[in-house]
XYZ file of C-alpha atoms in Angstrom:
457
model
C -6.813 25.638 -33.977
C -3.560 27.919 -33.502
C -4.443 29.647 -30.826
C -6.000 26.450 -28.578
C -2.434 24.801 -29.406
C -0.527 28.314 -28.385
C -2.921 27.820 -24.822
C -1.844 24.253 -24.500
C 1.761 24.697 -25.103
C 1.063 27.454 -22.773
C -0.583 25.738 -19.675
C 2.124 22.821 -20.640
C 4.700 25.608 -19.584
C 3.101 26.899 -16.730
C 2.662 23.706 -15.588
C 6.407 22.552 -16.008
C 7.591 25.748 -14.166
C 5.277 25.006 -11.143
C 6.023 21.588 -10.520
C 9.427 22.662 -10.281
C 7.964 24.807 -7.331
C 8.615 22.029 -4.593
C 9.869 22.803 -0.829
C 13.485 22.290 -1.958
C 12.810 25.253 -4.482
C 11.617 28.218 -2.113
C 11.780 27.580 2.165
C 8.169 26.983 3.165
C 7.111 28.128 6.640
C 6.705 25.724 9.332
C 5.315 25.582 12.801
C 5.268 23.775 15.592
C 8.149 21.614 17.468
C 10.908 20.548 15.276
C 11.302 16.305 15.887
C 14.881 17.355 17.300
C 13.000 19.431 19.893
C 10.471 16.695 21.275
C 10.249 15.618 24.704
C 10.465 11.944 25.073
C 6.756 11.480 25.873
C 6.063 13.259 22.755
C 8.107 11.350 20.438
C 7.330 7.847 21.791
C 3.709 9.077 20.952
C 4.658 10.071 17.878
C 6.259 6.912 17.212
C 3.451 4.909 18.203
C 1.109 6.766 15.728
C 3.349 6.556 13.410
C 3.543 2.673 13.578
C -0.161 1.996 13.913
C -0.030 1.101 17.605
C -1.724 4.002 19.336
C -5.430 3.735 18.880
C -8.583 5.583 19.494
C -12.357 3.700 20.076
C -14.405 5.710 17.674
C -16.887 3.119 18.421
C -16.681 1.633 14.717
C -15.543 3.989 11.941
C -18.591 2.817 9.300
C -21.475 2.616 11.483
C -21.962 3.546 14.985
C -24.860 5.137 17.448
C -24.381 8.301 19.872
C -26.932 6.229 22.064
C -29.629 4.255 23.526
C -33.200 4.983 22.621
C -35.796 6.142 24.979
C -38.847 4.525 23.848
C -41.488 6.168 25.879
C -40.621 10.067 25.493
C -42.036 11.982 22.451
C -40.008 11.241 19.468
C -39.306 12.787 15.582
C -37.173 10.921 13.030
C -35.249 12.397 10.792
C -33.988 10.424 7.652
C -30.623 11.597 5.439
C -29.020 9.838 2.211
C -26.037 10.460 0.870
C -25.365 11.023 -2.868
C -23.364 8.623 -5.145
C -24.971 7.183 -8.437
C -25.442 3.443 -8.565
C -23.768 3.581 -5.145
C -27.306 4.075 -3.983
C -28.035 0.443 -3.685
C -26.493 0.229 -0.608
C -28.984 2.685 1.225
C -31.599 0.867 -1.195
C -31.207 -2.160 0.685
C -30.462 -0.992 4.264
C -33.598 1.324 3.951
C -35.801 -1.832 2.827
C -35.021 -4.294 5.876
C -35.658 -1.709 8.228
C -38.891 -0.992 6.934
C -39.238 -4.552 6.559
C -38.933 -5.663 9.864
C -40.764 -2.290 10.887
C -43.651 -3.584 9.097
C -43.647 -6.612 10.394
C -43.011 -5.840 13.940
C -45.387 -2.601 14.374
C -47.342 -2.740 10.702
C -45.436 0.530 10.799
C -44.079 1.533 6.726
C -40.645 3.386 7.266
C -42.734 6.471 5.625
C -45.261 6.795 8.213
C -42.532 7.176 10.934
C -40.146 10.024 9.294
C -40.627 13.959 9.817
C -37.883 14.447 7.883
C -36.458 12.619 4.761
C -33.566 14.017 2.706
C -31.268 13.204 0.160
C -28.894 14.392 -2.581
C -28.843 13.279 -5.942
C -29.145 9.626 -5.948
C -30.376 9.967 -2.203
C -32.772 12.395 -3.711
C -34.160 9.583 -6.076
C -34.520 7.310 -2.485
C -36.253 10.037 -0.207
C -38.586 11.840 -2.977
C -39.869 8.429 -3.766
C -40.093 7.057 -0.048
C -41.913 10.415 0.285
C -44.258 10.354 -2.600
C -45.615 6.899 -1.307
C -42.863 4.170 -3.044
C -42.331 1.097 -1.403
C -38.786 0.338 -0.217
C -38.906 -2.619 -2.461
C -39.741 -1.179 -5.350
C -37.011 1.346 -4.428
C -34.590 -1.627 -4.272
C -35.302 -3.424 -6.905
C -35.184 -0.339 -9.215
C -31.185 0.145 -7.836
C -30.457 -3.601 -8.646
C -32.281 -4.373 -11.511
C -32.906 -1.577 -13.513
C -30.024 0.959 -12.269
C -27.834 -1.819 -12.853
C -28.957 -1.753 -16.680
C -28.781 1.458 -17.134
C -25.708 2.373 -16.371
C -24.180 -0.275 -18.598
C -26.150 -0.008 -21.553
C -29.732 1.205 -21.896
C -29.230 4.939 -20.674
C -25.987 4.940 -22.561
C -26.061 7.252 -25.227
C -22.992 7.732 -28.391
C -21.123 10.442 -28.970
C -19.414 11.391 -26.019
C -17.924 13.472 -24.534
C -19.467 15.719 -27.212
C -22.665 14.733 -25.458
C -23.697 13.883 -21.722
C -22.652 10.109 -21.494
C -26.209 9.402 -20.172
C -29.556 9.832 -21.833
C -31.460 12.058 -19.178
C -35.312 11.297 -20.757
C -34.633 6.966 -20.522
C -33.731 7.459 -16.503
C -36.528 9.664 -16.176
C -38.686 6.983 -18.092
C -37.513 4.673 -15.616
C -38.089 7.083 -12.351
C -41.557 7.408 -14.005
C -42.043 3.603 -14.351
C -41.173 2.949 -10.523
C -43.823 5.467 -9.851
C -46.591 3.699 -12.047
C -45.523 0.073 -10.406
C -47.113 1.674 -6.909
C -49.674 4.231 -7.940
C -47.856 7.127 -7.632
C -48.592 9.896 -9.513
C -46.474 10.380 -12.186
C -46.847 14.455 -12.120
C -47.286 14.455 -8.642
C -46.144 17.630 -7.418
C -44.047 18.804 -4.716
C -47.219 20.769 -3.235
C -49.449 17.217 -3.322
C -47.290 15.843 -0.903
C -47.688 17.930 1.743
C -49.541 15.163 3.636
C -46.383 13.260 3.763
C -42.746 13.862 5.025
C -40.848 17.197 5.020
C -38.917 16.428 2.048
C -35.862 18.563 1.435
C -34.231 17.679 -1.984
C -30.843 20.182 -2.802
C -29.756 21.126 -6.265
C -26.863 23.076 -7.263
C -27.653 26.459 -9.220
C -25.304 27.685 -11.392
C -26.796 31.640 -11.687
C -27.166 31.702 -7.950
C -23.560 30.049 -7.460
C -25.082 27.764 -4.316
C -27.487 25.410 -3.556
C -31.218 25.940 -3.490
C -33.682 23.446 -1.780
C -36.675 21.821 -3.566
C -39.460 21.211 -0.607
C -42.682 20.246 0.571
C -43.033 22.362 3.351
C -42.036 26.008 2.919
C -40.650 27.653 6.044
C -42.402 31.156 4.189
C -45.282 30.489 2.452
C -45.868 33.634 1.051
C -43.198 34.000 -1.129
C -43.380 33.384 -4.827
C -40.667 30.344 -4.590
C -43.000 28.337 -2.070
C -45.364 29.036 -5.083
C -43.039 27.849 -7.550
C -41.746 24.844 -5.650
C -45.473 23.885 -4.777
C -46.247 23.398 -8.418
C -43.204 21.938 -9.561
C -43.468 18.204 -10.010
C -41.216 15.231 -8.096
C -39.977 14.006 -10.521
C -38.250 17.463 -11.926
C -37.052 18.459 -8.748
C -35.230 14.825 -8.024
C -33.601 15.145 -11.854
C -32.658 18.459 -10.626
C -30.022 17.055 -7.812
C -29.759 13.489 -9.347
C -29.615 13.375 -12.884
C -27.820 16.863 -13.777
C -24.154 15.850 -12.937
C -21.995 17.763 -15.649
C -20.295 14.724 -18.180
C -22.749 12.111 -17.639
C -25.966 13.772 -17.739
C -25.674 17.861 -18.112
C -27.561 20.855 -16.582
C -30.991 21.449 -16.150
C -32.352 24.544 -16.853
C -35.491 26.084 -15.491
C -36.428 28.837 -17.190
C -39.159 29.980 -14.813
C -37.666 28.748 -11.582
C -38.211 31.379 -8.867
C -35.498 32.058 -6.473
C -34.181 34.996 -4.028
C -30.725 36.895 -4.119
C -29.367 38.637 -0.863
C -26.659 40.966 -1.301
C -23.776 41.795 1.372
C -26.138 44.355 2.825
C -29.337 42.168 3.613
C -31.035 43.673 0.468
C -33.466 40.664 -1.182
C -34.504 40.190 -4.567
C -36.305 37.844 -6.695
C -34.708 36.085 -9.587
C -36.235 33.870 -12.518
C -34.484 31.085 -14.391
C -32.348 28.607 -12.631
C -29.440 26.325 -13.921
C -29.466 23.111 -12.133
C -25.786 20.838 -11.907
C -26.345 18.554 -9.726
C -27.499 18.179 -5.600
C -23.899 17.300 -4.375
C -21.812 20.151 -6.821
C -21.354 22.342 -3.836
C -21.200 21.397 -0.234
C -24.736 19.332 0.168
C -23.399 15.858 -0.901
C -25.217 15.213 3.057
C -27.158 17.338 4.267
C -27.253 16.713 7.949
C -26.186 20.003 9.091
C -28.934 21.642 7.789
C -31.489 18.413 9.214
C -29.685 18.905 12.554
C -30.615 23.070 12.307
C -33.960 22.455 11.549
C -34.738 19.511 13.868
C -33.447 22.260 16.976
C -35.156 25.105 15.485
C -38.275 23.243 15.756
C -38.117 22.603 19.418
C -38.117 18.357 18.591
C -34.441 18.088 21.406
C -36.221 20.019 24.146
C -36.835 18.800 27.491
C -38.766 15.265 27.486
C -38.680 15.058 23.772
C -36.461 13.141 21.670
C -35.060 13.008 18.012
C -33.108 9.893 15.834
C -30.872 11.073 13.107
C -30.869 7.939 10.710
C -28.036 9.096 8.364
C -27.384 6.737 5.101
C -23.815 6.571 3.424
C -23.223 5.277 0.014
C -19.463 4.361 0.269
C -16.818 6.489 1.486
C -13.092 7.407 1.365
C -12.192 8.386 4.377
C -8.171 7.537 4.451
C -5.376 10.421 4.600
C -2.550 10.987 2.666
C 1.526 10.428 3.839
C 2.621 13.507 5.246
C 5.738 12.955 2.880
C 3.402 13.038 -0.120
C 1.884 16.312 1.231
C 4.943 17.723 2.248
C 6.195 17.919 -1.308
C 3.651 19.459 -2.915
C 3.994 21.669 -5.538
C 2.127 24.737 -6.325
C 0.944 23.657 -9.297
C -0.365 20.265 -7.604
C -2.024 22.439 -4.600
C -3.511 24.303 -7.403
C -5.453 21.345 -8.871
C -6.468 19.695 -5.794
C -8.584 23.222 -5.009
C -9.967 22.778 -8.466
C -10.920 19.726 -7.825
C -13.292 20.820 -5.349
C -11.923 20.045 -1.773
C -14.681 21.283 -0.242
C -17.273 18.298 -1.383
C -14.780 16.040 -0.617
C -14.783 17.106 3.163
C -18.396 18.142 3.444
C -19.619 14.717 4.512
C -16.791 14.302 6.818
C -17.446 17.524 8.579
C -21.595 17.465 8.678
C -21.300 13.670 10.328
C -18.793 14.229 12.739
C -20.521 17.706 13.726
C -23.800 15.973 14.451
C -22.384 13.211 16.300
C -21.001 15.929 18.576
C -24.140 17.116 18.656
C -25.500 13.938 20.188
C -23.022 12.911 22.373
C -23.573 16.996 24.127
C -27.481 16.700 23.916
C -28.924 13.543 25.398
C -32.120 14.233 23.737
C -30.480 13.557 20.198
C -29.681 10.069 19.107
C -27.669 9.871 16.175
C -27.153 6.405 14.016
C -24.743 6.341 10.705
C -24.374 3.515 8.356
C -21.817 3.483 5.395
C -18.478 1.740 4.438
C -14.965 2.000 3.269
C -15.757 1.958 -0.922
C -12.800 0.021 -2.684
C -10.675 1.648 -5.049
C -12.357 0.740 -8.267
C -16.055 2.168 -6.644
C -17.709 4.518 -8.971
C -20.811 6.767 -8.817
C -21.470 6.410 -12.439
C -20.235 2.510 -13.330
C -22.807 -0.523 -12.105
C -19.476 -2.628 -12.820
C -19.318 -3.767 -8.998
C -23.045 -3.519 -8.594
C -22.470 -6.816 -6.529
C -20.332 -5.151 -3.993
C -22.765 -2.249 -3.460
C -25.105 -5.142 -2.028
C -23.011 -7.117 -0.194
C -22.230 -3.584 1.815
C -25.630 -2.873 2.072
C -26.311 -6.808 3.396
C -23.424 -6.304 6.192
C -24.884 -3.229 7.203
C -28.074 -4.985 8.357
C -25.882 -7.199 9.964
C -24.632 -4.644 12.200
C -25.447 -4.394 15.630
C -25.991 -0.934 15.439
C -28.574 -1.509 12.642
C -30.076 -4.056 15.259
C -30.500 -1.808 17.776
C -32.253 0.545 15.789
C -35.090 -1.654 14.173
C -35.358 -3.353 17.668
C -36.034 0.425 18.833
C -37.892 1.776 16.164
C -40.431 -1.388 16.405
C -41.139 -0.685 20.112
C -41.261 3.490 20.595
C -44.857 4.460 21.886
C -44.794 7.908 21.124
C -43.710 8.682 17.527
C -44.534 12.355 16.560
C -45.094 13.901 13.015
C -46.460 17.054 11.237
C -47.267 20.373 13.251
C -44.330 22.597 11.564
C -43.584 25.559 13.084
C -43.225 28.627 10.757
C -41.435 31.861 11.569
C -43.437 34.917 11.374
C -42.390 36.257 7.919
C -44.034 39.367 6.887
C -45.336 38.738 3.080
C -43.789 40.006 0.883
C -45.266 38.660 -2.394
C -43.980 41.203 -5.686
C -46.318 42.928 -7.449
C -47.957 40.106 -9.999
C -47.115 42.117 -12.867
C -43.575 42.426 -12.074
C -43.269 38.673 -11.670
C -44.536 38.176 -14.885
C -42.738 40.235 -16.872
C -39.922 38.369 -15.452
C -40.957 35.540 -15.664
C -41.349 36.478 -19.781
C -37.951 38.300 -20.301
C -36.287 34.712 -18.874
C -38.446 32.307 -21.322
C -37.576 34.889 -24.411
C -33.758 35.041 -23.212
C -33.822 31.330 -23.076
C -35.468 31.253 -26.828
C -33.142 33.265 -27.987
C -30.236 31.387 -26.838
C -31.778 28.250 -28.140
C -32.300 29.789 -31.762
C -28.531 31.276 -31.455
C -27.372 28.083 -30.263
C -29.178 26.463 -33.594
C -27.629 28.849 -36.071
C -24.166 27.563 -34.895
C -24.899 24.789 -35.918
């Protein structure tokens, strides 16, 4: 007890000191044209900025297309959802009128359409279950009905924050349930679903330090991870990215979880025993950038071809801060907004704006995004303002950029799917034995942390 007082009273210090550290304290370097120095041109701009009147047409800043759809040339569709919690409802209910009105329309299900679907943690839940065969309604009603519930009271559990706040096994129940309601099933794995979807699910690993990608489709499928991911079941890999977030639910570990290391030099390795905290922990809250790579490398932009990006937000932030506030800074407040993790924060920002560039340079991509401004009471983890999560989701549809896309998705003629291309990897499966014994040494380690753990107690 002494010594974690002598570290408060410590970090208390340090943290008095720096805050003291402000511009006034120590000259900060600048750049750039003092306002003294600016042309008249340049300061009536700046003025005009400055007062709200100078405007660009970002053709809506919540939903927008890069577009018109061509609906005779050869086309893929790739699907991306955002993470956020109970936040999912809105993509819930966006995803289930387009289908809707795709079945309807074409007898098309929103499944049968998609190369692609991906999403991170609670876009995970949305796209492995679309994958596995769900129905969007199911989908839905799980978010408003039973998401709802469990995040007030049934997946609570006490004792926190010496525990996770949420009981992992009851939303896993639940996940289960949704799968029973449409015959899905419930140990499905990741290699039985090969006939449907790419589906690329990302989970933070905490031994690796980045994220790895739980998939249907290996791009080498000689390697003992395709292996390993083609036996490990949905339902696992979708707890790995959506119900691992540290506080509310805690890691997953895997003791057996394949995975390769690649030092500075090129060298590769294979590693066994995985950590899982969460899909969005690093910079894979959306992972469009990665859909975008993969959707090029496979030839689907090329001459007389043509690929959608549907992209799926779950409520955003997207507003700056004063340039006073910044301005005065301290050290010590710099210091705790990069522990805070800037680079999540921005990740969505920077993977949709990159695409839409994308699109509006290549004519052959067609890029649609649909989220909202989330108020300031919005949270991931609270189904407080469950209500407002479907009223978003209900304007979306509303949209006519949301119209334009189910009118086009009803009426294209030449929808393509499957026929991957692989890269020609050289095998380079270990020696079984090795693997093994690795295998082994990680499920003894993890044994004996569990009975060291116990005697702590």
């Amino acid at each position: 007890m002494k010594r974690i007082l002598l570290q408060a009273l410590e970090f208390s210090l340090v943290a008095v000191l720096m805050s003291g550290c402000y511009h006034g304290h120590h000259k900060e370097l600048q750049f750039g044209k003092k306002v003294s120095e600016l042309t008249e041109d340049e300061l009536r701009l700046r003025n005009e900025i400055l007062t709200k009147n100078y405007t660009v047409d970002r053709s809506g800043t919540t939903s927008w297309s890069t577009g018109s759809i061509d609906l005779n040339k050869p086309t893929r569709i790739i699907l991306q959802v955002d993470g956020g919690g109970i936040m999912g409802i809105t993509p819930a209910v966006v995803l289930n009128e387009l289908d809707r009105r795709l079945q309807k329309k074409s007898g098309k299900e929103l499944r049968d359409i998609c190369s692609i679907v991906s999403g991170t943690s609670t876009g995970a839940i949305i796209t492995g279950m679309l994958a596995a065969g769900v129905k969007t309604e199911t989908i839905k009603t799980f978010y408003t009905e039973d998401g709802v519930r469990l995040f007030q009271s049934e997946g609570r559990q006490w004792a926190f924050p010496i525990r996770p706040k949420f009981s992992r096994p009851i939303f896993q129940d639940r996940l289960l349930t949704m799968m029973d309601h449409d015959a899905v099933p419930r140990q499905i794995t990741l290699g039985e679903m090969k006939k449907g979807p790419w589906l690329i699910i990302p989970a933070y690993d905490l031994r690796s330090r980045r994220t790895v990608y739980f998939t249907n489709h290996s791009l080498d499928p000689h390697s003992p991870m395709a292996e390993n991911l083609d036996g490990t079941r949905l339902a696992d890999a979708i707890s790995a990215s959506g119900l691992s977030a540290p506080w509310y639910f805690g890691k997953l570990i895997s003791p057996a979880f394949v995975w390769d290391q690649t030092t500075p030099e090129g060298v590769s390795t294979w590693e066994v025993g995985a950590a899982f905290q969460d899909g969005g922990q690093g910079t894979q809250n959306n992972t469009l950038g990665l859909l975008l790579l993969l959707g090029l490398c496979q030839g689907w932009a090329e001459d007389g071809q043509q690929l959608i990006i549907i992209s799926l937000g779950t409520g955003s932030d997207y507003s700056p801060r004063s340039f006073g506030r910044v301005k005065n800074y301290s050290l010590f407040a710099q210091a705790i907004d990069f522990i805070r993790n800037q680079a999540r924060a921005e990740s969505i920002q920077l993977q949709v704006r990159a695409v839409r560039l994308a699109a509006q340079m290549a004519d052959n991509v067609k890029f649609f995004r649909f989220d909202y401004t989330k108020g300031k009471k919005a949270n991931d983890f609270s189904s407080k303002r469950h209500k407002d999560y479907v009223r978003a989701g209900e304007d979306i549809v509303k949209r006519p950029e949301f119209e334009q896309l189910a009118e086009s998705l009803t009426a294209l003629r030449a929808i393509r799917k499957g026929n991957l291309k692989v890269p020609e990897i050289v095998p380079t499966s270990p020696d079984e034995e090795v693997l093994r014994s690795l295998i082994r040494r990680a499920l003894e380690s993890t044994k004996e942390g569990t009975r060291s753990s116990d005697r702590e107690r």
